[in-house]
Every structure is written in C-alpha cells, then in structure tokens.
Tab-separated table of C-alpha atoms in Angstrom:
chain	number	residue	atom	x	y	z
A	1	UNK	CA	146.914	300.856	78.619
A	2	UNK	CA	150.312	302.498	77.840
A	3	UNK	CA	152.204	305.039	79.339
A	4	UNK	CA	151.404	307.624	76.825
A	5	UNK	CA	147.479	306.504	76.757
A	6	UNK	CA	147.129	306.599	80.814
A	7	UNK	CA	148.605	310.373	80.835
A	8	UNK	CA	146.481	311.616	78.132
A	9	UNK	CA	143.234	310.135	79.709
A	10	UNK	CA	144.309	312.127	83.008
A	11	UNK	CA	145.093	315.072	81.472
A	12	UNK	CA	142.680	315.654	78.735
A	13	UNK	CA	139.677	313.038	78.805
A	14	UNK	CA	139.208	312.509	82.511
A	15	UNK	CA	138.426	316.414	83.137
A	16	UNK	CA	136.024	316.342	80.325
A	17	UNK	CA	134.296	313.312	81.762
A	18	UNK	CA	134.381	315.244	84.923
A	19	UNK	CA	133.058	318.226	84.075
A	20	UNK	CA	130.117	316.752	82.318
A	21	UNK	CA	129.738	314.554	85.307
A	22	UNK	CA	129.135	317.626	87.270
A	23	UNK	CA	126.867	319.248	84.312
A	24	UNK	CA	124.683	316.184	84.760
A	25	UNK	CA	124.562	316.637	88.591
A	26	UNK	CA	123.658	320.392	87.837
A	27	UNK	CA	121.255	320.111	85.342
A	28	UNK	CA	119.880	316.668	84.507
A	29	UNK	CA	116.905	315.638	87.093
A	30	UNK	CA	114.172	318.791	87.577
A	31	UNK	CA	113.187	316.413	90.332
A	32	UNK	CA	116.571	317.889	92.544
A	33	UNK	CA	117.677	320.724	93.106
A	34	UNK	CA	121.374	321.088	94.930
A	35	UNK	CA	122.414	324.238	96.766
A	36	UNK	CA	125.426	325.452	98.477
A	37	UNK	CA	127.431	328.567	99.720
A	38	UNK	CA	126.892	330.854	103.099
A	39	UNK	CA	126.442	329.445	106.448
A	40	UNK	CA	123.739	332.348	107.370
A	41	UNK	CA	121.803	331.680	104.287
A	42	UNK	CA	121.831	327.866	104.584
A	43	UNK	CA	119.941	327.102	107.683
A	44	UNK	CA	116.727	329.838	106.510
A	45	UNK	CA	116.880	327.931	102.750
A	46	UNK	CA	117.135	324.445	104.876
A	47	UNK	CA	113.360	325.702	106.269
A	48	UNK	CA	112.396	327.114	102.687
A	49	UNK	CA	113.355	323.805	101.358
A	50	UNK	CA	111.503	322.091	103.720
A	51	UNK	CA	108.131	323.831	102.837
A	52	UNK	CA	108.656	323.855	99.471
A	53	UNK	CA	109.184	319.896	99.410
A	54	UNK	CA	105.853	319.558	101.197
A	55	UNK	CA	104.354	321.383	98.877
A	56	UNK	CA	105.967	319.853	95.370
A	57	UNK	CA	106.063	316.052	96.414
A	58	UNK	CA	108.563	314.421	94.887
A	59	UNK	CA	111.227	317.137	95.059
A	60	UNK	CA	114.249	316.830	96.743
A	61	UNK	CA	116.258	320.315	98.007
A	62	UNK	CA	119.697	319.443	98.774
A	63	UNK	CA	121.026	322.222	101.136
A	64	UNK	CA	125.057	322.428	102.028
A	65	UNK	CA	126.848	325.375	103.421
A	66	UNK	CA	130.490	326.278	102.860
A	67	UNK	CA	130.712	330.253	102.392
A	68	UNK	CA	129.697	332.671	100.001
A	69	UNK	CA	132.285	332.362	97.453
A	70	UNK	CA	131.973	328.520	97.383
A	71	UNK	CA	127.940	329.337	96.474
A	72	UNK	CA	128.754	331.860	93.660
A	73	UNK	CA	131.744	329.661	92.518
A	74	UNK	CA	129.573	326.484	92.414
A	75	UNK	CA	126.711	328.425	90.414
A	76	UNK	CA	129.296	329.275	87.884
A	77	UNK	CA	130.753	326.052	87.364
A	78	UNK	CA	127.794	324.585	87.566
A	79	UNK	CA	128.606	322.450	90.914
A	80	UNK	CA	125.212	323.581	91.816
A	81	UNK	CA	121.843	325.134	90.497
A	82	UNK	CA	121.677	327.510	92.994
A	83	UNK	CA	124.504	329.665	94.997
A	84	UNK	CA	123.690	331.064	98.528
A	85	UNK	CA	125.495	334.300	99.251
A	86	UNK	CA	125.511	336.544	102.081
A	87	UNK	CA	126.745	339.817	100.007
A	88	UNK	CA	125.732	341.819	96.910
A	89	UNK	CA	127.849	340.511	93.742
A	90	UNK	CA	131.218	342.182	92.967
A	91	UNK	CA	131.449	343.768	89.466
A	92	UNK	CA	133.525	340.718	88.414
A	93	UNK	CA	130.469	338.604	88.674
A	94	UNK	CA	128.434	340.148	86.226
A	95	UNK	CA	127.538	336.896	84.851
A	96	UNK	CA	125.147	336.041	87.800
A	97	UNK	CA	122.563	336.884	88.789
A	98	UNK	CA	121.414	337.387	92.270
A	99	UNK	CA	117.629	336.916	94.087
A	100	UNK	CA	117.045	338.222	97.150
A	101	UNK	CA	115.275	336.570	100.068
A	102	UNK	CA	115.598	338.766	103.286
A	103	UNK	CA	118.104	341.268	105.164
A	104	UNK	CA	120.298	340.945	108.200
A	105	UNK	CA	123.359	342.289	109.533
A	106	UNK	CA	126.526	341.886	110.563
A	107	UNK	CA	126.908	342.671	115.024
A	108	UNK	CA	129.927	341.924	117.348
A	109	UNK	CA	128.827	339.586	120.222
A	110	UNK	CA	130.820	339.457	123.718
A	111	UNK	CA	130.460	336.948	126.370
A	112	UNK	CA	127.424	337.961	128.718
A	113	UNK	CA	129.355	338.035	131.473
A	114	UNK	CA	131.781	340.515	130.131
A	115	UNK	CA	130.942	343.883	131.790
A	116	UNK	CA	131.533	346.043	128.099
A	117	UNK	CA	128.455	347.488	127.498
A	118	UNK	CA	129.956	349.214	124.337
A	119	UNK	CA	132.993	349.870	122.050
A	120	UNK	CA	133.827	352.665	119.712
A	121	UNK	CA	134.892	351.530	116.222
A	122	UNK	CA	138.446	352.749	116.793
A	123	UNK	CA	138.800	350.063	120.022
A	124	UNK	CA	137.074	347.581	117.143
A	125	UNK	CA	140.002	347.783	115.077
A	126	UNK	CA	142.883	348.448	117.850
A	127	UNK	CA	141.082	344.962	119.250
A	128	UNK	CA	141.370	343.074	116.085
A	129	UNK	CA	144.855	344.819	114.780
A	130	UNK	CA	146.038	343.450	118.268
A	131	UNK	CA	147.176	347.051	119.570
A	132	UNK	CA	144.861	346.502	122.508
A	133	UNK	CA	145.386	343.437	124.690
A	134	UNK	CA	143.673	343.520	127.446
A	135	UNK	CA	140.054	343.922	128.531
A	136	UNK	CA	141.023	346.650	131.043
A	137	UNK	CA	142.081	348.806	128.365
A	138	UNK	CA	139.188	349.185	127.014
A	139	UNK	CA	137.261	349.615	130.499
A	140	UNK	CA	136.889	345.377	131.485
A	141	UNK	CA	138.475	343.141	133.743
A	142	UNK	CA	142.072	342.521	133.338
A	143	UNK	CA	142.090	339.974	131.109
A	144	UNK	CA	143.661	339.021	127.963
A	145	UNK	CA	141.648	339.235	124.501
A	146	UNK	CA	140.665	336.405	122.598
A	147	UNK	CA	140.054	337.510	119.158
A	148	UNK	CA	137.690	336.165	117.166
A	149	UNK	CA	138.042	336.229	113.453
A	150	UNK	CA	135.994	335.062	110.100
A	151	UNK	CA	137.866	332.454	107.524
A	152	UNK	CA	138.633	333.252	103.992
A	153	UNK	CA	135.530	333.083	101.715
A	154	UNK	CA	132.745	334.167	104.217
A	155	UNK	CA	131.053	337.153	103.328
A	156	UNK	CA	131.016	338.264	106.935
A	157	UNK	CA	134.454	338.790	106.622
A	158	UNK	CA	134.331	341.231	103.858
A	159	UNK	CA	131.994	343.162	105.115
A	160	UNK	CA	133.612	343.912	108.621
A	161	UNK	CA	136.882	344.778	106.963
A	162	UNK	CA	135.147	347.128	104.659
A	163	UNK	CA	133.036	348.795	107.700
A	164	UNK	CA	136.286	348.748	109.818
A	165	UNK	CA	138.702	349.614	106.959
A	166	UNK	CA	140.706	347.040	108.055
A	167	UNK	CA	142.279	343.839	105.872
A	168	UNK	CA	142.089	340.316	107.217
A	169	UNK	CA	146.243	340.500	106.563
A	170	UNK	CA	146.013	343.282	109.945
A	171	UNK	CA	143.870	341.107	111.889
A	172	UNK	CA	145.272	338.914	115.028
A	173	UNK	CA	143.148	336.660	115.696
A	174	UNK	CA	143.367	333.810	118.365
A	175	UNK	CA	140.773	332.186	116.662
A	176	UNK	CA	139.579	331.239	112.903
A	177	UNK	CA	136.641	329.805	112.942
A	178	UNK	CA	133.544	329.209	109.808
A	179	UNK	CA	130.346	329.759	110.447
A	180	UNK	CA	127.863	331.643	112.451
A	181	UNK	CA	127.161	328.787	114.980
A	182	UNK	CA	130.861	328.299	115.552
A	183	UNK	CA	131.449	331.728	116.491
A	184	UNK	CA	128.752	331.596	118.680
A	185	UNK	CA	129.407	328.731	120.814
A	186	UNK	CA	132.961	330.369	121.226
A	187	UNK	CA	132.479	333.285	122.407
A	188	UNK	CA	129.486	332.145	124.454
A	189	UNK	CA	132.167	329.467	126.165
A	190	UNK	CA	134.841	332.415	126.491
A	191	UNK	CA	133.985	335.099	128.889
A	192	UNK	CA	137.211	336.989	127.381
A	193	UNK	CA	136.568	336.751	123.364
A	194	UNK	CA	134.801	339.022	120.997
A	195	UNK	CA	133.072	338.139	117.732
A	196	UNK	CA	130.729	338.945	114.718
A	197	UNK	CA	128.463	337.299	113.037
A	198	UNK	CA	124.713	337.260	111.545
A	199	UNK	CA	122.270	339.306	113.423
A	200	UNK	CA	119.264	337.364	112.995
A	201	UNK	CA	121.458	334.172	114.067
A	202	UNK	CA	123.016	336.116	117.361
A	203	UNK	CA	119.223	337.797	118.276
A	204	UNK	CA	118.036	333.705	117.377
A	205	UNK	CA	120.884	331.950	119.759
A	206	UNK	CA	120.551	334.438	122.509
A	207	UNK	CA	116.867	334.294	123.033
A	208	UNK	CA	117.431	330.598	123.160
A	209	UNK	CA	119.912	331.206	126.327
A	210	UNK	CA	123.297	331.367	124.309
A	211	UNK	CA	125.319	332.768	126.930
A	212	UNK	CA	126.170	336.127	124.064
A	213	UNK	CA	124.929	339.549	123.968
A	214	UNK	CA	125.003	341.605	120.814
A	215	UNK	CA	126.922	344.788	120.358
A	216	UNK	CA	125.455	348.320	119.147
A	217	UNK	CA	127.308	349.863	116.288
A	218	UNK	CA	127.406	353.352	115.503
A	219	UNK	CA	124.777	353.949	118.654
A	220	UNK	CA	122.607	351.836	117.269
A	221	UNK	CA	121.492	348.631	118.601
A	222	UNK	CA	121.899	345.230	116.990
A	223	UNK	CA	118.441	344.016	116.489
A	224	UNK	CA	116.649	342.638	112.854
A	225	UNK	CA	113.715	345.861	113.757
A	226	UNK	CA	117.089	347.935	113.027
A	227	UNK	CA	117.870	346.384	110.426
A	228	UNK	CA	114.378	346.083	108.712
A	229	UNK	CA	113.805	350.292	109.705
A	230	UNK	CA	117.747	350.852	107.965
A	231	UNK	CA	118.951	352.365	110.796
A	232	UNK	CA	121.640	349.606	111.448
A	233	UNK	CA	124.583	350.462	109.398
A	234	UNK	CA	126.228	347.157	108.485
A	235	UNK	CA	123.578	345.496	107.234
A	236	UNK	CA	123.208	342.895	103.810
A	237	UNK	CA	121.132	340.992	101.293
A	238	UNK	CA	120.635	337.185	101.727
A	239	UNK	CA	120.809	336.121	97.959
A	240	UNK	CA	119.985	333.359	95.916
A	241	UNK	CA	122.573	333.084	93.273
A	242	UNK	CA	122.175	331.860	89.508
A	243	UNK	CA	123.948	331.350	86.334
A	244	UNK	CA	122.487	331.857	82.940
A	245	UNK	CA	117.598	332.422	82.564
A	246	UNK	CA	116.095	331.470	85.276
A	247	UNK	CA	114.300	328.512	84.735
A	248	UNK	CA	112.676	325.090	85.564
A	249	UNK	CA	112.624	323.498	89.175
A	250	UNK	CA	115.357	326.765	89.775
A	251	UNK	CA	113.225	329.228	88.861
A	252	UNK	CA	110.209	327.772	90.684
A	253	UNK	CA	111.847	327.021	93.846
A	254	UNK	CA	113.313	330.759	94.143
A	255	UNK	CA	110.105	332.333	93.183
A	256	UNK	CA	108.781	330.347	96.212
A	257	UNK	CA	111.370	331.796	98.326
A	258	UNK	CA	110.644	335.359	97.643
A	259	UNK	CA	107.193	334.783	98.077
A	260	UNK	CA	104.995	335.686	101.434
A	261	UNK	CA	104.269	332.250	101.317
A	262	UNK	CA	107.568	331.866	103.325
A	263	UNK	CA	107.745	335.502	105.299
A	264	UNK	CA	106.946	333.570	108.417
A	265	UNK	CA	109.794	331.005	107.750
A	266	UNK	CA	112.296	334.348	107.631
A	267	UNK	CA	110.872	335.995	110.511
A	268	UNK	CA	111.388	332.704	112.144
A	269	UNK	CA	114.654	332.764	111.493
A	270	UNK	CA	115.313	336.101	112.963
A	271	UNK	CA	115.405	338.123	109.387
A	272	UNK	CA	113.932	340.641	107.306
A	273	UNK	CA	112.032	339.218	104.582
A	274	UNK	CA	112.618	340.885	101.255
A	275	UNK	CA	109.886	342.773	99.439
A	276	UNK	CA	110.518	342.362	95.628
C-alpha cells in the first residue's frame, strides 16, 4: 500500500470502520446490554443488573463507571446503550432522554475524629477558595486543611459549585480524586481533610465503620429520610440515559429498574427509589 493509499485509509476509511465498529457494539446483540457513566449510579445499576440477569437468563449487563458526562457522551455516540448520570440533562442535551431510578444527595464528610460538628456555607467556600487554612479558624485543632475536590466530568462537581456559587477554576484543592469510594477512603484516612460526595454512599460506608461522618447543610442533616421528605437542599436524580425510542433489551432492562421489583435493591443501596 502506497503512501497516498495508507493516509487516506487513516483519515477517511478507518474512522468509518470505527464508528460502525462501535454501532455494532451498541446495537447489534439484544442479548447485551453495555452501560457506563457516574460512579454513584454504577454500583446501584451493578445490583439492578444483577437481578435482572437472574431473571432474563441469557442476558449479560455490562456495568462501567467513568462520570456523568462520559455516560451521556457514550449514549450519544453510541459507545453504549445506556448512559448513567448523576444530574438532570442540560438544555444542550435535548436529544436524550433521561429515566429516573432513585434520589440522593450531595453531603460534605469530615474525618470522625475531627471535632467540627458544623460549617456555615460561607467557611464551605473560604475552605475550598483556600482563604481559610487552618482547622482552628474555623473552631478545630490547629491543623492545616486538606482539601478535597471532585475531577472534571463528575456531576458531583457541578452541583457543589452551583450550591456554593463557586467554579472549580476558585477551588484549591490538595486533592483530585474520582469517585465516591475514593473520596471516602481519603478523608476517612485524613483526620484533617474535608469532602463531598453521594449521600446514600457516605450514610452506606459509615454504617459499615468508615471512619467519616456526614455534614448538615443548611441545618439540615445529611441523611437519604431528608432527602426522600425534600428537606435536604442539594439533592439529585439518579438517571438512566438514552438516545433515540426506547426500545428492545434497553427499554426492558430500564423499565425493570424503575420498577418496585427493585425498590429494595435502592434502599439497599442507601437511596430513594423513584416513583414514576
């Protein structure tokens, strides 16, 4: 193969081949179904999947997590069937269309053995804009802050800069990390950091003896009941995102999800379930 022949199958036939290689992975076998996007919503479909494989033998749920915008991105380009997304859809993403499967919130978790009982949102965002320090500033031990931030693409990002009014540019974190469990097991093995993350997954991990307690905001405790009454006030959908009808081993498998069949399986999980 020439010169001339080798760049024109990179640049023009290769991505067509690889788009419809993707297509077929999308949309081929209604034996499979592939999901991906946010960490919170992964680990509740992992349990969905589960069930509904036992029930439909034969089917095989593929489950990966990797942020909400990777799950609405991939259910565009049709990377997957199904996008998982911790957020309601943007105006820009009018051409999806989102299911929801339960509720949780968004809490800031300390270190149990941090003596703050409570912060104001103002000491939130002097915390995370870095124009408090120090623990004692805020009524702790004197101790440096270890900040605790969200990566790019993670819902739970966007939705404590839009409670906090704050953009992820003004933040100074000591530490980026991805998902829920990651923040977690940092602050739990940093008696100095602060964090946020998933209600239902902070309530979950601390009733298993994560060394983490959970954060009122507003006055109002962190809790899924607070969440489930409304009184919480950052709270969010757990969606199920799709491109184009609803149909097939798609449509099936979500319908299954939203179902009471699976309430249990979200309570279990330490969320809301979502009445349709």
């Amino acid at each position: 193969m020439g010169y001339k022949m080798k760049k024109l199958f990179c640049e023009i036939i290769f991505p067509i081949l690889a788009s419809l290689a993707f297509f077929n992975i999308a949309s081929a076998d209604e034996t499979k179904l592939t999901l991906t996007g946010s960490s919170t919503v992964a680990p509740l479909v992992l349990e969905i999947a589960k069930a509904f494989e036992k029930k439909n033998p034969g089917t095989k749920i593929d489950v990966q997590s990797g942020g909400s915008s990777r799950g609405i991105s991939d259910a565009r380009s049709g990377l997957a069937h199904i996008g998982m997304a911790s957020r309601d859809l943007k105006p820009e993403e009018s051409d999806l269309k989102n299911h929801v499967i339960a509720k949780d919130g968004v809490c800031l978790i300390l270190n149990k053995k941090n003596k703050i009982e409570k912060l104001t949102d103002e000491q939130v965002v002097k915390i995370y804009t870095g124009e408090i320090k120090n623990w004692k500033d805020v009524g702790g031990a004197d101790a440096p802050i270890t900040v605790v931030n969200k990566a790019e693409g993670r819902s739970t990002l966007e939705l404590f800069e839009n409670y906090f009014k704050i953009k992820n540019s003004q933040i100074k974190a000591s530490v980026v990390i991805g998902d829920n469990e990651q923040g977690i097991k940092t602050v739990a093995g940093n008696p100095n950091s602060i964090g946020y993350v998933s209600i239902g997954t902070a309530e979950f991990d601390a009733r298993q003896g994560s060394q983490i307690k959970l954060l009122a905001m507003g006055g109002v405790p962190a809790s899924i009941d607070n969440v489930k009454n409304g009184k919480f006030p950052l709270s969010r959908p757990l969606n199920l995102i799709v491109k184009g009808e609803l149909k097939g081993l798609a449509k099936k498998f979500i319908e299954f999800a939203q179902s009471p069949e699976v309430f249990n399986i979200v309570r279990q999980q330490y969320f809301e379930p979502a009445s349709k």
